């Protein structure tokens, strides 16, 4: 004999009910089958709603009843049974009784727990009748056996406790003589020993099926629902969640207790004692193997992950009883739990400080007010005498739980879990881990649940693939190349580096677009052109509201206002990658603040492209410093744009045209005056000085400009270009002077003994800077370890592609962190 249970959206429509009937037809070909059914999807909630409306004297209960009636009659109509009229007539009689019950509730203005159980029983009674009558027409010998005649309970209404001696006898006696191939049993409903209508609690149809399966000693209990088994996490919140092939009874109970709705926790107990496996199957995909719940060791291997799944419970209130008067005084816990038990308040989570100074516990948020009231009343004397504080209540919280039988045998599981939560700015309010070490639970803000589940799931269940959620401001020349590189390298990074880079937001100066699931990059330019109006504050607010794990803000602008938002991103544990040099060359106070915030909130702040575009200059400097080396001096050509200009300027060209060409090719800032004035180079040497451990401000750097006063006093970019034409003789004079000495003109930055200088120099032959071609940069680090022969870094220091590559490299650094 087999026991099957159907529920969820498996019974949500005539189409799905036909699938149920098809499964039952196949199963009855070789076995006798007991089929336990839930109410049609949504009906139990609809019944409770109708009852509440009636109790509150709201005539809308009639409309709620009519919706319930319409749903059932429509399903029968769509199933097209031959005896449609007879079935509809019988349903209308049952529905008429339901209407009378609701009318009675309306008249007396009361809905007691006992009446609630009678009201809710209609859902399973109606669904089981429909399925029985439709399948009977398939020629299958089928009987409907009312679960109220099999399951005997006490009188604890809405969640009755089963009397197993009498229940087991009823089930055994009935099925030992039943000759039919198929028995349909409405789940969830039961009767007390005094013949009162009772129910087994929400999800109780699973429990009904498990009780019957245990008595009949079937090979496997099959729970058919609308998902393909138990998942590693809620697939509605974690897209990468996947079905679990095998899981132990204990793991299944833990996951169910902490929110996995596929299985009702008490349903495991009856079959656990009999060692009967449970198979979770998908009615809509019956060919899928689903999840097998068993303790049989043959299904497990030594390579199984220590964690089996992660789940959550929302709407949690955290209550804390604390005070010095609790220390060393027996009886506080007893009094606390007794008063909660007297109010039938279930404690979901509990932890206590070893100092006995406080007890912290989690309950359903709806019970928080009454719990606060009765606890404060119980401990009134202690509160008034200042031995303890009034109970502290925190709401809008959730519990997440990492579950697995092998957690206790693996070191560092807790560390990995809490580390990944910390890196994503998820504050942990309380922690609990039982002595069995089968689950690690943490209380967090409800708003952080999705991010927490995804971050922990990624760490334990996704082959260590790390998803980075990128938000880019400034998608001009460099930004466009970066998006193209991300799109091109996406699969390579996943395969070879286990990093999944997902662009979730893009903005230029006019428009911006977002998608928390990742923007499709195929036509991103067209999508951006149709986006909402750009706003720096709205961009930040959206990134913050998405609350995605491993978020990275990328600034590819030269905008001061954008740089001023870095601290806000870092405070939300959102990493910042900056091409913009303004923040790192701002005041020493602001630079130090950003560094401190990066450490405090565990949010990387990377700006490799501030100096040398894609060259690893800052990274190399940081490695030197981290290894204990010290900088003696730095000599560098740090402007790819100026190097390009002076490498292409001679007596046959004019200075204006060369500068214009550099701007067109993307080597200069949008405002070329920043480059030619030396300000850009001064910012770069300032950043290197700071990264070398020196405190300095931009004003302290000596800047000897080669521009004329006419150039420096220009009012606009166009005006600046006009002054370059006017002062061509000045630039030709500079070139002639260097050429006559056999020198090359290079704009050089130096840092030595805490002082920095930038300016145009005539570089003689033999100097490392002399043959620097095109837009290349070069840096010479003289250190304690390299005092005479410096460490040299040389290469392309400007251009959209190399700058984008540098930004991309910073993104990958974060992914590998």
mmCIF file of N, CA, C and O in Angstrom, residues 706-750:
data_model
loop_
_atom_site.group_PDB
_atom_site.id
_atom_site.type_symbol
_atom_site.label_atom_id
_atom_site.label_comp_id
_atom_site.label_asym_id
_atom_site.label_seq_id
_atom_site.Cartn_x
_atom_site.Cartn_y
_atom_site.Cartn_z
ATOM 1 N N UNK A 706 53.834 75.122 -17.137
ATOM 2 C CA UNK A 706 54.469 75.582 -18.381
ATOM 3 C C UNK A 706 53.503 76.426 -19.203
ATOM 4 O O UNK A 706 53.860 76.942 -20.254
ATOM 5 N N UNK A 707 52.248 76.567 -18.729
ATOM 6 C CA UNK A 707 51.256 77.352 -19.453
ATOM 7 C C UNK A 707 51.469 78.837 -19.202
ATOM 8 O O UNK A 707 52.065 79.250 -18.200
ATOM 9 N N UNK A 708 50.967 79.653 -20.103
ATOM 10 C CA UNK A 708 51.039 81.105 -19.940
ATOM 11 C C UNK A 708 49.903 81.579 -19.047
ATOM 12 O O UNK A 708 48.928 80.859 -18.813
ATOM 13 N N UNK A 709 50.011 82.808 -18.554
ATOM 14 C CA UNK A 709 48.918 83.391 -17.766
ATOM 15 C C UNK A 709 47.653 83.478 -18.607
ATOM 16 O O UNK A 709 46.537 83.315 -18.116
ATOM 17 N N UNK A 710 47.847 83.726 -19.887
ATOM 18 C CA UNK A 710 46.719 83.793 -20.813
ATOM 19 C C UNK A 710 45.959 82.455 -20.835
ATOM 20 O O UNK A 710 44.731 82.419 -20.788
ATOM 21 N N UNK A 711 46.728 81.353 -20.891
ATOM 22 C CA UNK A 711 46.118 80.015 -20.875
ATOM 23 C C UNK A 711 45.384 79.758 -19.553
ATOM 24 O O UNK A 711 44.246 79.287 -19.528
ATOM 25 N N UNK A 712 46.062 80.078 -18.448
ATOM 26 C CA UNK A 712 45.526 79.765 -17.121
ATOM 27 C C UNK A 712 44.295 80.588 -16.781
ATOM 28 O O UNK A 712 43.460 80.160 -15.976
ATOM 29 N N UNK A 713 44.171 81.772 -17.369
ATOM 30 C CA UNK A 713 43.038 82.648 -17.067
ATOM 31 C C UNK A 713 41.873 82.477 -18.028
ATOM 32 O O UNK A 713 40.938 83.286 -18.028
ATOM 33 N N UNK A 714 41.911 81.452 -18.866
ATOM 34 C CA UNK A 714 40.818 81.227 -19.817
ATOM 35 C C UNK A 714 39.516 80.962 -19.082
ATOM 36 O O UNK A 714 39.486 80.335 -18.020
ATOM 37 N N UNK A 715 38.401 81.428 -19.666
ATOM 38 C CA UNK A 715 37.094 81.323 -19.013
ATOM 39 C C UNK A 715 36.365 80.026 -19.327
ATOM 40 O O UNK A 715 35.454 79.622 -18.602
ATOM 41 N N UNK A 716 36.723 79.365 -20.417
ATOM 42 C CA UNK A 716 36.023 78.143 -20.833
ATOM 43 C C UNK A 716 36.990 77.267 -21.605
ATOM 44 O O UNK A 716 38.124 77.683 -21.922
ATOM 45 N N UNK A 717 36.519 76.066 -21.934
ATOM 46 C CA UNK A 717 37.368 75.153 -22.706
ATOM 47 C C UNK A 717 37.651 75.727 -24.081
ATOM 48 O O UNK A 717 38.793 75.695 -24.573
ATOM 49 N N UNK A 718 36.619 76.274 -24.716
ATOM 50 C CA UNK A 718 36.815 76.870 -26.044
ATOM 51 C C UNK A 718 37.785 78.045 -25.969
ATOM 52 O O UNK A 718 38.656 78.209 -26.847
ATOM 53 N N UNK A 719 37.620 78.844 -24.934
ATOM 54 C CA UNK A 719 38.523 79.989 -24.762
ATOM 55 C C UNK A 719 39.959 79.510 -24.546
ATOM 56 O O UNK A 719 40.916 80.103 -25.059
ATOM 57 N N UNK A 720 40.105 78.416 -23.811
ATOM 58 C CA UNK A 720 41.428 77.848 -23.556
ATOM 59 C C UNK A 720 42.096 77.444 -24.870
ATOM 60 O O UNK A 720 43.283 77.748 -25.100
ATOM 61 N N UNK A 721 41.351 76.781 -25.738
ATOM 62 C CA UNK A 721 41.925 76.370 -27.024
ATOM 63 C C UNK A 721 42.326 77.599 -27.852
ATOM 64 O O UNK A 721 43.352 77.582 -28.560
ATOM 65 N N UNK A 722 41.569 78.652 -27.762
ATOM 66 C CA UNK A 722 41.917 79.877 -28.493
ATOM 67 C C UNK A 722 43.234 80.458 -27.985
ATOM 68 O O UNK A 722 44.069 80.946 -28.757
ATOM 69 N N UNK A 723 43.425 80.386 -26.655
ATOM 70 C CA UNK A 723 44.684 80.928 -26.092
ATOM 71 C C UNK A 723 45.886 80.082 -26.502
ATOM 72 O O UNK A 723 47.005 80.607 -26.617
ATOM 73 N N UNK A 724 45.656 78.768 -26.730
ATOM 74 C CA UNK A 724 46.763 77.921 -27.188
ATOM 75 C C UNK A 724 47.249 78.371 -28.563
ATOM 76 O O UNK A 724 48.458 78.366 -28.853
ATOM 77 N N UNK A 725 46.318 78.759 -29.419
ATOM 78 C CA UNK A 725 46.681 79.252 -30.753
ATOM 79 C C UNK A 725 47.448 80.577 -30.622
ATOM 80 O O UNK A 725 48.485 80.790 -31.277
ATOM 81 N N UNK A 726 46.935 81.429 -29.744
ATOM 82 C CA UNK A 726 47.558 82.742 -29.560
ATOM 83 C C UNK A 726 48.988 82.625 -29.037
ATOM 84 O O UNK A 726 49.862 83.432 -29.374
ATOM 85 N N UNK A 727 49.230 81.597 -28.217
ATOM 86 C CA UNK A 727 50.539 81.484 -27.555
ATOM 87 C C UNK A 727 51.405 80.379 -28.151
ATOM 88 O O UNK A 727 52.271 79.816 -27.476
ATOM 89 N N UNK A 728 51.209 80.085 -29.429
ATOM 90 C CA UNK A 728 51.974 79.019 -30.078
ATOM 91 C C UNK A 728 53.479 79.279 -29.987
ATOM 92 O O UNK A 728 54.279 78.344 -29.802
ATOM 93 N N UNK A 729 53.891 80.502 -30.076
ATOM 94 C CA UNK A 729 55.328 80.822 -30.035
ATOM 95 C C UNK A 729 55.942 80.403 -28.699
ATOM 96 O O UNK A 729 57.098 79.942 -28.645
ATOM 97 N N UNK A 730 55.169 80.527 -27.624
ATOM 98 C CA UNK A 730 55.661 80.127 -26.303
ATOM 99 C C UNK A 730 55.967 78.631 -26.263
ATOM 100 O O UNK A 730 57.031 78.217 -25.765
ATOM 101 N N UNK A 731 55.084 77.826 -26.837
ATOM 102 C CA UNK A 731 55.269 76.379 -26.799
ATOM 103 C C UNK A 731 56.403 75.948 -27.743
ATOM 104 O O UNK A 731 57.163 75.016 -27.437
ATOM 105 N N UNK A 732 56.524 76.646 -28.889
ATOM 106 C CA UNK A 732 57.621 76.344 -29.805
ATOM 107 C C UNK A 732 58.970 76.658 -29.157
ATOM 108 O O UNK A 732 59.962 75.944 -29.351
ATOM 109 N N UNK A 733 58.998 77.690 -28.328
ATOM 110 C CA UNK A 733 60.218 78.055 -27.622
ATOM 111 C C UNK A 733 60.636 76.967 -26.638
ATOM 112 O O UNK A 733 61.829 76.630 -26.520
ATOM 113 N N UNK A 734 59.651 76.378 -25.953
ATOM 114 C CA UNK A 734 59.933 75.289 -25.019
ATOM 115 C C UNK A 734 60.519 74.089 -25.770
ATOM 116 O O UNK A 734 61.497 73.480 -25.316
ATOM 117 N N UNK A 735 59.907 73.775 -26.910
ATOM 118 C CA UNK A 735 60.387 72.628 -27.693
ATOM 119 C C UNK A 735 61.804 72.886 -28.209
ATOM 120 O O UNK A 735 62.687 72.017 -28.130
ATOM 121 N N UNK A 736 62.060 74.093 -28.730
ATOM 122 C CA UNK A 736 63.364 74.422 -29.316
ATOM 123 C C UNK A 736 64.466 74.329 -28.266
ATOM 124 O O UNK A 736 65.571 73.817 -28.542
ATOM 125 N N UNK A 737 64.182 74.798 -27.070
ATOM 126 C CA UNK A 737 65.178 74.769 -25.992
ATOM 127 C C UNK A 737 65.600 73.336 -25.681
ATOM 128 O O UNK A 737 66.797 73.048 -25.555
ATOM 129 N N UNK A 738 64.629 72.441 -25.561
ATOM 130 C CA UNK A 738 64.935 71.042 -25.249
ATOM 131 C C UNK A 738 65.633 70.366 -26.420
ATOM 132 O O UNK A 738 66.603 69.607 -26.237
ATOM 133 N N UNK A 739 65.181 70.656 -27.634
ATOM 134 C CA UNK A 739 65.719 69.999 -28.816
ATOM 135 C C UNK A 739 67.185 70.379 -29.038
ATOM 136 O O UNK A 739 68.011 69.541 -29.430
ATOM 137 N N UNK A 740 67.504 71.629 -28.775
ATOM 138 C CA UNK A 740 68.883 72.080 -28.969
ATOM 139 C C UNK A 740 69.847 71.378 -28.015
ATOM 140 O O UNK A 740 71.032 71.211 -28.306
ATOM 141 N N UNK A 741 69.350 70.930 -26.842
ATOM 142 C CA UNK A 741 70.178 70.235 -25.850
ATOM 143 C C UNK A 741 70.129 68.722 -26.014
ATOM 144 O O UNK A 741 70.719 67.985 -25.226
ATOM 145 N N UNK A 742 69.389 68.260 -27.051
ATOM 146 C CA UNK A 742 69.242 66.817 -27.256
ATOM 147 C C UNK A 742 68.356 66.175 -26.205
ATOM 148 O O UNK A 742 68.506 64.977 -25.904
ATOM 149 N N UNK A 743 67.451 66.960 -25.645
ATOM 150 C CA UNK A 743 66.560 66.467 -24.579
ATOM 151 C C UNK A 743 65.128 66.284 -25.078
ATOM 152 O O UNK A 743 64.735 66.818 -26.115
ATOM 153 N N UNK A 744 64.382 65.538 -24.279
ATOM 154 C CA UNK A 744 62.950 65.376 -24.513
ATOM 155 C C UNK A 744 62.179 66.115 -23.418
ATOM 156 O O UNK A 744 62.610 66.143 -22.256
ATOM 157 N N UNK A 745 61.062 66.718 -23.797
ATOM 158 C CA UNK A 745 60.213 67.381 -22.803
ATOM 159 C C UNK A 745 59.301 66.342 -22.122
ATOM 160 O O UNK A 745 58.571 65.615 -22.789
ATOM 161 N N UNK A 746 59.365 66.271 -20.809
ATOM 162 C CA UNK A 746 58.512 65.360 -20.042
ATOM 163 C C UNK A 746 57.958 66.121 -18.835
ATOM 164 O O UNK A 746 58.683 66.889 -18.186
ATOM 165 N N UNK A 747 56.711 65.867 -18.536
ATOM 166 C CA UNK A 747 56.122 66.490 -17.352
ATOM 167 C C UNK A 747 56.324 65.527 -16.187
ATOM 168 O O UNK A 747 55.750 64.451 -16.147
ATOM 169 N N UNK A 748 57.171 65.915 -15.240
ATOM 170 C CA UNK A 748 57.681 64.992 -14.221
ATOM 171 C C UNK A 748 57.125 65.344 -12.841
ATOM 172 O O UNK A 748 57.022 66.526 -12.469
ATOM 173 N N UNK A 749 56.802 64.294 -12.105
ATOM 174 C CA UNK A 749 56.381 64.438 -10.708
ATOM 175 C C UNK A 749 57.443 63.796 -9.821
ATOM 176 O O UNK A 749 57.926 62.691 -10.115
ATOM 177 N N UNK A 750 57.820 64.481 -8.756
ATOM 178 C CA UNK A 750 58.798 63.915 -7.820
ATOM 179 C C UNK A 750 58.276 64.042 -6.394
ATOM 180 O O UNK A 750 57.550 64.984 -6.057
#
